[in-house]
PDB file of C-alpha atoms in Angstrom:
ATOM      1  CA  MET A   1      44.265  78.739  96.311  1.00 49.00           C
ATOM      2  CA  ASN A   2      47.168  78.007  93.936  1.00 57.00           C
ATOM      3  CA  VAL A   3      48.782  81.359  94.746  1.00 52.00           C
ATOM      4  CA  VAL A   4      48.740  80.494  98.460  1.00 53.00           C
ATOM      5  CA  ARG A   5      50.282  77.076  97.795  1.00 57.00           C
ATOM      6  CA  ILE A   6      52.971  78.542  95.581  1.00 55.00           C
ATOM      7  CA  THR A   7      53.751  81.226  98.172  1.00 50.00           C
ATOM      8  CA  CYS A   8      53.954  78.612 100.938  1.00 44.00           C
ATOM      9  CA  LEU A   9      56.176  76.373  98.812  1.00 48.00           C
ATOM     10  CA  ALA A  10      58.464  79.298  97.950  1.00 48.00           C
ATOM     11  CA  THR A  11      58.716  80.204 101.639  1.00 48.00           C
ATOM     12  CA  VAL A  12      59.577  76.631 102.627  1.00 44.00           C
ATOM     13  CA  LEU A  13      62.223  76.397  99.904  1.00 44.00           C
ATOM     14  CA  ALA A  14      63.728  79.744 100.925  1.00 48.00           C
ATOM     15  CA  LEU A  15      63.922  78.654 104.568  1.00 43.00           C
ATOM     16  CA  ALA A  16      65.515  75.355 103.578  1.00 46.00           C
ATOM     17  CA  ALA A  17      68.085  77.200 101.459  1.00 47.00           C
ATOM     18  CA  CYS A  18      68.910  79.508 104.380  1.00 48.00           C
ATOM     19  CA  ALA A  19      69.358  76.527 106.687  1.00 48.00           C
ATOM     20  CA  SER A  20      71.644  74.723 104.249  1.00 62.00           C
ATOM     21  CA  THR A  21      73.639  77.923 103.641  1.00 70.00           C
ATOM     22  CA  ALA A  22      74.080  78.427 107.390  1.00 74.00           C
ATOM     23  CA  GLU A  23      75.152  74.799 107.814  1.00 74.00           C
ATOM     24  CA  ARG A  24      77.598  75.104 104.902  1.00 70.00           C
ATOM     25  CA  ARG A  25      79.116  78.293 106.348  1.00 75.00           C
ATOM     26  CA  GLN A  26      79.445  76.680 109.764  1.00 81.00           C
ATOM     27  CA  PHE A  27      81.207  73.683 108.188  1.00 76.00           C
ATOM     28  CA  GLU A  28      83.529  76.034 106.248  1.00 82.00           C
ATOM     29  CA  GLN A  29      84.454  77.816 109.489  1.00 85.00           C
ATOM     30  CA  GLU A  30      85.129  74.484 111.215  1.00 87.00           C
ATOM     31  CA  GLN A  31      87.177  73.369 108.201  1.00 87.00           C
ATOM     32  CA  LEU A  32      89.329  76.525 108.353  1.00 87.00           C
ATOM     33  CA  ALA A  33      89.843  76.018 112.096  1.00 91.00           C
ATOM     34  CA  ILE A  34      91.044  72.460 111.457  1.00 92.00           C
ATOM     35  CA  TYR A  35      93.454  73.592 108.734  1.00 91.00           C
ATOM     36  CA  SER A  36      94.751  76.351 111.005  1.00 92.00           C
ATOM     37  CA  LYS A  37      95.262  73.849 113.822  1.00 94.00           C
ATOM     38  CA  HIS A  38      97.394  71.601 111.592  1.00 95.00           C
ATOM     39  CA  ALA A  39      99.342  74.410 109.899  1.00 96.00           C
ATOM     40  CA  GLY A  40     102.833  75.382 110.965  1.00 96.00           C
ATOM     41  CA  GLU A  41     104.365  78.817 111.270  1.00 97.00           C
ATOM     42  CA  PRO A  42     104.347  81.001 108.148  1.00 97.00           C
ATOM     43  CA  VAL A  43     107.273  80.688 105.756  1.00 97.00           C
ATOM     44  CA  ASP A  44     108.433  83.310 103.272  1.00 96.00           C
ATOM     45  CA  ARG A  45     108.781  80.969 100.315  1.00 95.00           C
ATOM     46  CA  ILE A  46     108.611  77.481  98.886  1.00 94.00           C
ATOM     47  CA  ARG A  47     111.835  76.697  97.027  1.00 91.00           C
ATOM     48  CA  SER A  48     111.835  74.393  94.002  1.00 88.00           C
ATOM     49  CA  PHE A  49     108.080  74.863  93.778  1.00 88.00           C
ATOM     50  CA  ARG A  50     106.089  72.597  91.491  1.00 88.00           C
ATOM     51  CA  LEU A  51     102.301  72.511  91.619  1.00 91.00           C
ATOM     52  CA  ILE A  52     101.191  68.894  91.896  1.00 93.00           C
ATOM     53  CA  SER A  53      97.700  69.288  93.317  1.00 93.00           C
ATOM     54  CA  TRP A  54      95.488  71.899  94.932  1.00 94.00           C
ATOM     55  CA  GLN A  55      92.098  72.428  96.510  1.00 91.00           C
ATOM     56  CA  PRO A  56      90.193  75.541  97.576  1.00 91.00           C
ATOM     57  CA  ALA A  57      89.475  76.090 101.264  1.00 89.00           C
ATOM     58  CA  GLY A  58      87.051  78.988 101.320  1.00 84.00           C
ATOM     59  CA  ASP A  59      87.168  82.355  99.578  1.00 85.00           C
ATOM     60  CA  LEU A  60      90.696  83.354 100.562  1.00 92.00           C
ATOM     61  CA  ASN A  61      92.501  80.077 101.279  1.00 93.00           C
ATOM     62  CA  LEU A  62      93.724  77.093  99.350  1.00 94.00           C
ATOM     63  CA  LEU A  63      95.883  74.046  99.859  1.00 94.00           C
ATOM     64  CA  LEU A  64      98.769  73.320  97.493  1.00 95.00           C
ATOM     65  CA  GLU A  65     100.821  70.181  97.120  1.00 94.00           C
ATOM     66  CA  ALA A  66     104.221  71.590  96.145  1.00 91.00           C
ATOM     67  CA  ARG A  67     106.152  68.346  96.174  1.00 86.00           C
ATOM     68  CA  LEU A  68     104.922  64.807  96.634  1.00 87.00           C
ATOM     69  CA  ASN A  69     103.027  64.735  99.963  1.00 89.00           C
ATOM     70  CA  GLU A  70     104.317  68.183 100.919  1.00 93.00           C
ATOM     71  CA  TRP A  71     101.312  70.461 101.397  1.00 96.00           C
ATOM     72  CA  TYR A  72     100.982  74.160 102.161  1.00 97.00           C
ATOM     73  CA  TRP A  73      98.040  76.282 103.268  1.00 96.00           C
ATOM     74  CA  LEU A  74      97.995  79.607 101.444  1.00 96.00           C
ATOM     75  CA  GLU A  75      96.001  82.694 102.303  1.00 96.00           C
ATOM     76  CA  VAL A  76      95.505  85.156  99.457  1.00 96.00           C
ATOM     77  CA  ASP A  77      94.499  88.793  99.411  1.00 92.00           C
ATOM     78  CA  GLY A  78      90.921  89.412  98.453  1.00 81.00           C
ATOM     79  CA  PRO A  79      88.911  89.633  96.516  1.00 80.00           C
ATOM     80  CA  CYS A  80      89.484  86.245  94.953  1.00 87.00           C
ATOM     81  CA  MET A  81      85.837  85.641  94.163  1.00 85.00           C
ATOM     82  CA  GLU A  82      86.044  82.607  91.914  1.00 90.00           C
ATOM     83  CA  LEU A  83      88.496  80.601  94.025  1.00 91.00           C
ATOM     84  CA  PRO A  84      85.921  78.277  95.658  1.00 89.00           C
ATOM     85  CA  TYR A  85      84.493  77.405  92.218  1.00 89.00           C
ATOM     86  CA  ALA A  86      87.654  77.318  90.086  1.00 91.00           C
ATOM     87  CA  GLN A  87      88.266  74.239  87.960  1.00 91.00           C
ATOM     88  CA  ALA A  88      91.901  75.199  87.423  1.00 92.00           C
ATOM     89  CA  ILE A  89      94.386  77.724  88.744  1.00 94.00           C
ATOM     90  CA  GLY A  90      97.669  79.148  87.595  1.00 92.00           C
ATOM     91  CA  VAL A  91     100.628  80.209  89.645  1.00 92.00           C
ATOM     92  CA  LYS A  92     102.835  83.245  89.007  1.00 90.00           C
ATOM     93  CA  THR A  93     106.199  82.412  90.560  1.00 87.00           C
ATOM     94  CA  SER A  94     109.675  83.879  90.717  1.00 79.00           C
ATOM     95  CA  MET A  95     112.292  81.470  89.355  1.00 83.00           C
ATOM     96  CA  ASN A  96     110.614  78.239  90.601  1.00 85.00           C
ATOM     97  CA  THR A  97     110.165  79.765  94.052  1.00 92.00           C
ATOM     98  CA  LEU A  98     106.720  80.661  95.368  1.00 95.00           C
ATOM     99  CA  GLN A  99     106.986  83.730  97.601  1.00 95.00           C
ATOM    100  CA  ALA A 100     104.476  85.197 100.022  1.00 96.00           C
ATOM    101  CA  ARG A 101     103.644  88.874  99.392  1.00 95.00           C
ATOM    102  CA  PHE A 102     105.188  88.822  95.875  1.00 94.00           C
ATOM    103  CA  ASP A 103     103.689  85.946  93.877  1.00 95.00           C
ATOM    104  CA  SER A 104     100.088  85.225  92.963  1.00 94.00           C
ATOM    105  CA  ILE A 105      97.573  82.508  92.322  1.00 95.00           C
ATOM    106  CA  LEU A 106      95.742  83.096  89.036  1.00 94.00           C
ATOM    107  CA  VAL A 107      92.021  82.353  89.145  1.00 93.00           C
ATOM    108  CA  GLU A 108      90.090  82.914  85.929  1.00 89.00           C
ATOM    109  CA  GLY A 109      93.052  85.004  84.768  1.00 87.00           C
ATOM    110  CA  GLN A 110      92.824  87.301  87.792  1.00 91.00           C
ATOM    111  CA  PRO A 111      95.818  87.440  90.149  1.00 93.00           C
ATOM    112  CA  CYS A 112      95.229  86.832  93.841  1.00 94.00           C
ATOM    113  CA  ARG A 113      98.406  87.810  95.669  1.00 96.00           C
ATOM    114  CA  ILE A 114      99.651  85.305  98.239  1.00 96.00           C
ATOM    115  CA  ARG A 115      99.520  86.787 101.725  1.00 97.00           C
ATOM    116  CA  THR A 116     100.873  83.854 103.757  1.00 97.00           C
ATOM    117  CA  ILE A 117     102.296  80.380 103.170  1.00 97.00           C
ATOM    118  CA  ARG A 118     102.158  77.804 105.955  1.00 97.00           C
ATOM    119  CA  PRO A 119     103.250  74.158 105.800  1.00 97.00           C
ATOM    120  CA  ILE A 120     100.394  71.882 106.816  1.00 97.00           C
ATOM    121  CA  ASP A 121     100.022  68.315 108.046  1.00 96.00           C
ATOM    122  CA  TYR A 122      97.547  67.519 105.297  1.00 93.00           C
ATOM    123  CA  LYS A 123      96.914  63.902 106.289  1.00 94.00           C
ATOM    124  CA  ALA A 124      96.053  64.846 109.884  1.00 95.00           C
ATOM    125  CA  ALA A 125      93.784  67.684 108.747  1.00 93.00           C
ATOM    126  CA  ARG A 126      91.952  65.448 106.244  1.00 91.00           C
ATOM    127  CA  ALA A 127      91.484  62.730 108.897  1.00 95.00           C
ATOM    128  CA  GLU A 128      89.969  65.252 111.301  1.00 93.00           C
ATOM    129  CA  LEU A 129      87.685  66.612 108.570  1.00 89.00           C
ATOM    130  CA  ARG A 130      86.550  63.076 107.731  1.00 91.00           C
ATOM    131  CA  GLU A 131      85.668  62.524 111.410  1.00 91.00           C
ATOM    132  CA  LEU A 132      83.725  65.807 111.431  1.00 85.00           C
ATOM    133  CA  ARG A 133      81.722  64.794 108.352  1.00 84.00           C
ATOM    134  CA  GLU A 134      80.982  61.345 109.775  1.00 88.00           C
ATOM    135  CA  SER A 135      79.796  62.823 113.069  1.00 85.00           C
ATOM    136  CA  ARG A 136      77.233  64.921 111.170  1.00 77.00           C
ATOM    137  CA  GLN A 137      75.689  61.997 109.325  1.00 75.00           C
TER     138      GLN A 137
END
């Protein structure tokens, strides 16, 4: 009888994990769509770059605050496996300029080359994400 209970419990937990994983992936896709909606056209570089803040946005994207309240959405070449879980990142730049296709984000010492850089209306994107989270509660 205990084996049946344990098997049933394991099955229920596995199904719950699948559901939460599917929900998390759906939210990540919606999050990326919101960032894309609020991002401008790609730029080749960020001059006078200084990393103030950052946050991951999936496996291949992150947001960087390059100057006070000036945010950019970066897409990096894969694989950049540890990006969603990184506690810190480094940036390999060229003379205080961050360049797409040449410079890299360093995650756990591994370089992830920057594919694109797009300015983003960070405040508008965060407000829309907050509304999305509240609608799900």
